[in-house]
mmCIF file of C-alpha atoms and ligand atoms in Angstrom:
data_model
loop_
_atom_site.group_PDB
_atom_site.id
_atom_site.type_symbol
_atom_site.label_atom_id
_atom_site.label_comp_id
_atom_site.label_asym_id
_atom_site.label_seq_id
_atom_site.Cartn_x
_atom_site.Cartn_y
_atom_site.Cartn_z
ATOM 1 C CA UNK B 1 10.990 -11.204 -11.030
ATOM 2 C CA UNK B 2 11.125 -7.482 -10.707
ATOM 3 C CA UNK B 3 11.233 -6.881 -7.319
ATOM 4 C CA UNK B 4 13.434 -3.684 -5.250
ATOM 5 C CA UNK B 5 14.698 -4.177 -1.418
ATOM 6 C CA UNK B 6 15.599 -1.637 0.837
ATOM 7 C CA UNK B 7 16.731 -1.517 4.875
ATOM 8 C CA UNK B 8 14.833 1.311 6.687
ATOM 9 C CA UNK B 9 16.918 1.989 9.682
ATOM 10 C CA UNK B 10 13.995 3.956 11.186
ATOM 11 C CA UNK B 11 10.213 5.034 10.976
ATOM 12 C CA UNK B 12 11.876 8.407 8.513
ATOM 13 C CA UNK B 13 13.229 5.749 6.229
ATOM 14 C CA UNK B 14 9.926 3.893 6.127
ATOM 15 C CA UNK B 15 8.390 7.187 5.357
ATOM 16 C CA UNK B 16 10.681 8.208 2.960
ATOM 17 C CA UNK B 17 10.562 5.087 0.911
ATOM 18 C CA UNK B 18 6.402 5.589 0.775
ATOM 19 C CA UNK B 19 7.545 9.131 -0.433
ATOM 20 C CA UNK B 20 9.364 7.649 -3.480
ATOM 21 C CA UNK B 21 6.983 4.896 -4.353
ATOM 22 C CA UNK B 22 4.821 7.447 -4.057
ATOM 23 C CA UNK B 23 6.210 9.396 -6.688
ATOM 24 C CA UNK B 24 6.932 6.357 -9.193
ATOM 25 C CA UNK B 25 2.904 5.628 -8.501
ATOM 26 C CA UNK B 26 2.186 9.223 -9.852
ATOM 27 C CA UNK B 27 4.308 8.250 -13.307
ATOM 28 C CA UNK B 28 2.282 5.196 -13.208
ATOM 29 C CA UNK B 29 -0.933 5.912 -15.199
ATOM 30 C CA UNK B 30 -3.583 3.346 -14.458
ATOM 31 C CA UNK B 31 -5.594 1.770 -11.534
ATOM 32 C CA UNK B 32 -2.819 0.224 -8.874
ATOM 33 C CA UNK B 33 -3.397 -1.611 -6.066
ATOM 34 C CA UNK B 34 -0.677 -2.675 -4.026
ATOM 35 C CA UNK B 35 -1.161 -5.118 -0.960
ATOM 36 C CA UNK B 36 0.794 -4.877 2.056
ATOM 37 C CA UNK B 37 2.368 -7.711 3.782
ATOM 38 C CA UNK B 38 3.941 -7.953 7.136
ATOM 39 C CA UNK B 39 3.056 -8.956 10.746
ATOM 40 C CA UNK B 40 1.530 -6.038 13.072
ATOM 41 C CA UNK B 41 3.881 -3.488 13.809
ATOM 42 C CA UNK B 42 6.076 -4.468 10.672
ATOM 43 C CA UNK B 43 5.637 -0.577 9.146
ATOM 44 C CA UNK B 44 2.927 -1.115 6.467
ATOM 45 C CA UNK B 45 0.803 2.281 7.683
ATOM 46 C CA UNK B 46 3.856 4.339 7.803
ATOM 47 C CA UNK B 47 5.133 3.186 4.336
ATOM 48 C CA UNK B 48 1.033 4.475 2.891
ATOM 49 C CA UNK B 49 1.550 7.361 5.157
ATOM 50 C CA UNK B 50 4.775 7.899 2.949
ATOM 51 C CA UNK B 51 2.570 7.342 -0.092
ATOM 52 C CA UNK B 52 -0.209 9.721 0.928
ATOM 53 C CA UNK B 53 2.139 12.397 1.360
ATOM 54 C CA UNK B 54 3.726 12.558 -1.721
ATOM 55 C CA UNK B 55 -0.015 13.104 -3.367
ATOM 56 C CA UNK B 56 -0.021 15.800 -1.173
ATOM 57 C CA UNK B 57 -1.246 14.198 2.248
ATOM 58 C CA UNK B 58 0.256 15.956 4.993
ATOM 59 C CA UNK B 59 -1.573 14.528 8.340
ATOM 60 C CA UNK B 60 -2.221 11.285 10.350
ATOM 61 C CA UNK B 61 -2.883 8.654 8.625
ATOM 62 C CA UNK B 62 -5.366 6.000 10.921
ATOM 63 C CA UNK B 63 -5.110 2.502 10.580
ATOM 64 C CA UNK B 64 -9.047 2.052 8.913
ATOM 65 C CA UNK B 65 -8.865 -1.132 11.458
ATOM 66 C CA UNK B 66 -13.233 -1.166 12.195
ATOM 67 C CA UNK B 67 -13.926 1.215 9.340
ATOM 68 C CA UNK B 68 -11.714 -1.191 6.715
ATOM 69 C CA UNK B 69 -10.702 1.985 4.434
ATOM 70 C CA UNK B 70 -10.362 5.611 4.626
ATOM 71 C CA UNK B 71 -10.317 7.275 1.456
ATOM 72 C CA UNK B 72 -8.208 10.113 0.393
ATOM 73 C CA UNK B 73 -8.998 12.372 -2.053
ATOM 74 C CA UNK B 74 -6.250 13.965 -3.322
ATOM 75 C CA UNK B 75 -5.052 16.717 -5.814
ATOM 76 C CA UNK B 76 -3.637 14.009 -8.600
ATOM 77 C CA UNK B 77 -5.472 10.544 -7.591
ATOM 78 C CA UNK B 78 -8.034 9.366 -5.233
ATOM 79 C CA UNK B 79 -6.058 6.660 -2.550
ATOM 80 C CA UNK B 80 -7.970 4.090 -0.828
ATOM 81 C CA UNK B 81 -6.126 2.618 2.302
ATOM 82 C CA UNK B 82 -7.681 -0.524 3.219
ATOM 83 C CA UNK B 83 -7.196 -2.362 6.675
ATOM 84 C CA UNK B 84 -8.688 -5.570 6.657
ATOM 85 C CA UNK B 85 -7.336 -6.989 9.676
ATOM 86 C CA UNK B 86 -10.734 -7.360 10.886
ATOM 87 C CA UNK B 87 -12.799 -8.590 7.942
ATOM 88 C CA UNK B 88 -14.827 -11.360 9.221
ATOM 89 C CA UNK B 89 -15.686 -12.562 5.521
ATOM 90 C CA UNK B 90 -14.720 -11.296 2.123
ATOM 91 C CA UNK B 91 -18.260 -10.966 1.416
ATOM 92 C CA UNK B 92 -18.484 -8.118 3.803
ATOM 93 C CA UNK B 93 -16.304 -6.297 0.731
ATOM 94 C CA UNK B 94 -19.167 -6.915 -1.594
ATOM 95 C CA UNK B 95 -21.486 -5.914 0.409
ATOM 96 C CA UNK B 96 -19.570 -2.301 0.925
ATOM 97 C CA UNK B 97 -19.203 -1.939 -3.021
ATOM 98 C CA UNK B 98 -15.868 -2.801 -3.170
ATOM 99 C CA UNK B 99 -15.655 -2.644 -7.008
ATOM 100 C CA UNK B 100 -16.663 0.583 -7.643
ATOM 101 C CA UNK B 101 -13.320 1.541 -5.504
ATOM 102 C CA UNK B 102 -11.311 -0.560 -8.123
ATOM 103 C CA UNK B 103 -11.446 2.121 -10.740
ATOM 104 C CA UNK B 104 -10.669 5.138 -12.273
ATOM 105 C CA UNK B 105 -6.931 5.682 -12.003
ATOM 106 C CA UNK B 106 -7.477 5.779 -8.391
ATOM 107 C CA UNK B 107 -4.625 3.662 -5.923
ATOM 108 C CA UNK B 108 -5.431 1.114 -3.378
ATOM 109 C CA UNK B 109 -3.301 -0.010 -0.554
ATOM 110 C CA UNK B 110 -4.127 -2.819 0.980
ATOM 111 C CA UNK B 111 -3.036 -4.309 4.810
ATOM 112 C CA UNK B 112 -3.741 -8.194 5.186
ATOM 113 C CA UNK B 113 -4.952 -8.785 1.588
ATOM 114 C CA UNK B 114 -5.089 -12.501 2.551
ATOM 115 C CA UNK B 115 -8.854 -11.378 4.560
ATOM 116 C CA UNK B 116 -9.935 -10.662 1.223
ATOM 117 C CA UNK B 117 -8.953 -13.196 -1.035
ATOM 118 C CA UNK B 118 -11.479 -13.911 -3.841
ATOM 119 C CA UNK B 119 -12.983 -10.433 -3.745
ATOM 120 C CA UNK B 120 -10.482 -8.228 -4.072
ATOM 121 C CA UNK B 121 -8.345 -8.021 -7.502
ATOM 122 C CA UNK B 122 -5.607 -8.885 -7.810
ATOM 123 C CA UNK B 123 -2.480 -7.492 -7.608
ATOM 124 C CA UNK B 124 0.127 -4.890 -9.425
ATOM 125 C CA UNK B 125 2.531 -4.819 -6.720
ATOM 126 C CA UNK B 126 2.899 -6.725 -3.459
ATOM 127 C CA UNK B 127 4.749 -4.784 -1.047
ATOM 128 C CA UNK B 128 6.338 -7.177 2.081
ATOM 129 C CA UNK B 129 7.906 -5.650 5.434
ATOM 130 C CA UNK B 130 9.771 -7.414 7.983
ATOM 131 C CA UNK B 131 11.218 -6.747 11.345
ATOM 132 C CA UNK B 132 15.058 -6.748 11.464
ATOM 133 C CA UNK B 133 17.804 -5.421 13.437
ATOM 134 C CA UNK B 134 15.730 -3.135 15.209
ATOM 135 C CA UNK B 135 14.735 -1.911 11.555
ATOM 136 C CA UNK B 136 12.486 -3.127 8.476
ATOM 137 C CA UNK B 137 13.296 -4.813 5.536
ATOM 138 C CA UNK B 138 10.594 -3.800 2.857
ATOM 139 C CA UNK B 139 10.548 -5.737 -0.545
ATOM 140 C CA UNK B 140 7.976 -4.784 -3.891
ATOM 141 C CA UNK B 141 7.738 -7.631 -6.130
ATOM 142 C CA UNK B 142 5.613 -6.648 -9.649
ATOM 143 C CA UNK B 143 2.563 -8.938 -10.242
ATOM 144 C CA UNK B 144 1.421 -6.985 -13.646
ATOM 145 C CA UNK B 145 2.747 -4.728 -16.430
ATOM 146 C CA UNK B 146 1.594 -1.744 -14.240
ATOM 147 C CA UNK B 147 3.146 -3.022 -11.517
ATOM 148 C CA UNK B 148 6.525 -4.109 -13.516
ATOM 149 C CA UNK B 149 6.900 -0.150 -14.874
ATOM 150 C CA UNK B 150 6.264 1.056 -10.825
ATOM 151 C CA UNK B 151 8.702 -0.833 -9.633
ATOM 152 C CA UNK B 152 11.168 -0.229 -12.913
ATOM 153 C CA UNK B 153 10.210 3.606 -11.940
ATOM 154 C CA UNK B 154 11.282 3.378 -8.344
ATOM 155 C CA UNK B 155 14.448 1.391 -8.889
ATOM 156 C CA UNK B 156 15.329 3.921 -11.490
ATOM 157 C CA UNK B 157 14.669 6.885 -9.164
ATOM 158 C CA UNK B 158 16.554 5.815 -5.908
ATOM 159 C CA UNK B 159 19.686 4.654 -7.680
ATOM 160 C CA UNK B 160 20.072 8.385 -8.167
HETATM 161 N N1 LIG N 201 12.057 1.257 9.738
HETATM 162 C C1 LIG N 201 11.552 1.246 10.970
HETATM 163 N N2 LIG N 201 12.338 0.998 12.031
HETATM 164 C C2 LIG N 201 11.807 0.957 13.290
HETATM 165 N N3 LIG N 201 10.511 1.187 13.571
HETATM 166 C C3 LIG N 201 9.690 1.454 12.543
HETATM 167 C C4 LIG N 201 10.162 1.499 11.211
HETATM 168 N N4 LIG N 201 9.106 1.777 10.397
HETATM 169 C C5 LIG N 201 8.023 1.905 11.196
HETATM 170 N N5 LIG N 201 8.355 1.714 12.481
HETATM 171 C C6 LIG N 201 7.465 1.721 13.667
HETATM 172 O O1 LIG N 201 6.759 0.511 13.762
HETATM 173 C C7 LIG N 201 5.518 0.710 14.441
HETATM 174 C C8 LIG N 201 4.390 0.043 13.724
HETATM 175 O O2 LIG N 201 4.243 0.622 12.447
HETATM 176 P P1 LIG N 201 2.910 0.494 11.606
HETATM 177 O O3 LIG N 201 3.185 1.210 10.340
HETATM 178 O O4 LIG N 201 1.727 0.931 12.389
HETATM 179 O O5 LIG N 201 2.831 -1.082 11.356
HETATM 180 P P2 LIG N 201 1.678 -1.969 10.689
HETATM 181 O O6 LIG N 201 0.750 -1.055 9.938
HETATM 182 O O7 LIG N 201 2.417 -2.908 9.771
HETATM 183 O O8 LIG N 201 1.004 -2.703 11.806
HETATM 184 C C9 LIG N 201 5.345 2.228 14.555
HETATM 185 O O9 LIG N 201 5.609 2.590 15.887
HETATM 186 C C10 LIG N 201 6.386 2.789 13.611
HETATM 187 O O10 LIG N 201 6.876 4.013 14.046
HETATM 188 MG MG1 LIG N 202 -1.338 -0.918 10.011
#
């Protein structure tokens, strides 16, 4: 399994590891999609907050909670940031035209995947947070080639 673990002693160190996987994503040609794992409050908008602003994203970020994502269109890829928290059915997704936002070399990041299972794809990279001693734990296991050289990119870069 190719997988990398951090601690993030704070909401800057959650930030600051989206910034890095942020910039392995942008060495990453392809369409990634990364879902986000973790109980509410566990840090999985601040780590795509991270992410959006190393593509350049330098505001809020809100939790798409009723709107289920907010796209960002920035300078190097289009990012989708999906919150499906409160997806009644996954045929809502196919209804909204999920798959046309599964291409391109666009990103996707994904809270509670699980809401969507069976429409969405799957896949490169799951991401898990945790709470712990009055930090976060985050883990990214690959799930695909793509997501194998991401997380290969990011170890790589923050044993620096
Ligand atoms: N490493 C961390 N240590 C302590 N608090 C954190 C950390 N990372 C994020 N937080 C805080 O946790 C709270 C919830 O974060 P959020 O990203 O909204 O969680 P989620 O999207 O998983 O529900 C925020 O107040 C955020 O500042
Ligand atoms: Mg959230």
């Amino acid at each position: 399994m190719i997988e990398w673990t951090t601690f993030l002693a704070d909401e800057v160190a959650t930030v600051r590891a989206g910034n890095a996987v942020g910039a392995a994503m942008a060495k990453t040609d392809g369409l990634l999609t990364v879902h986000l794992q973790g109980d509410l409050g566990a840090g999985k908008t601040t780590l795509t907050r991270g992410v959006l602003q190393h593509f350049g994203h330098s505001g809020a970020v809100k939790s798409p909670t009723y709107t289920l994502v907010e796209v960002y269109e920035l300078s190097e890829r289009t990012v989708y940031h999906f919150d499906l928290y409160r997806l009644g059915d996954p045929e809502e997704l196919e209804y909204m035209g999920i798959r046309d936002y599964f291409s391109g070399n666009s990103i996707s990041l994904i809270e509670w995947p699980s809401r969507g299972e069976g429409v969405l794809p799957t896949p490169d990279v799951v991401a898990t947070l945790k709470v712990q001693d009055g930090g976060r734990v985050v883990k990214l296991e690959a799930s695909s080639d793509l997501g194998a050289a991401l997380v290969e990119r990011l170890t790589a870069q923050t044993q620096q």
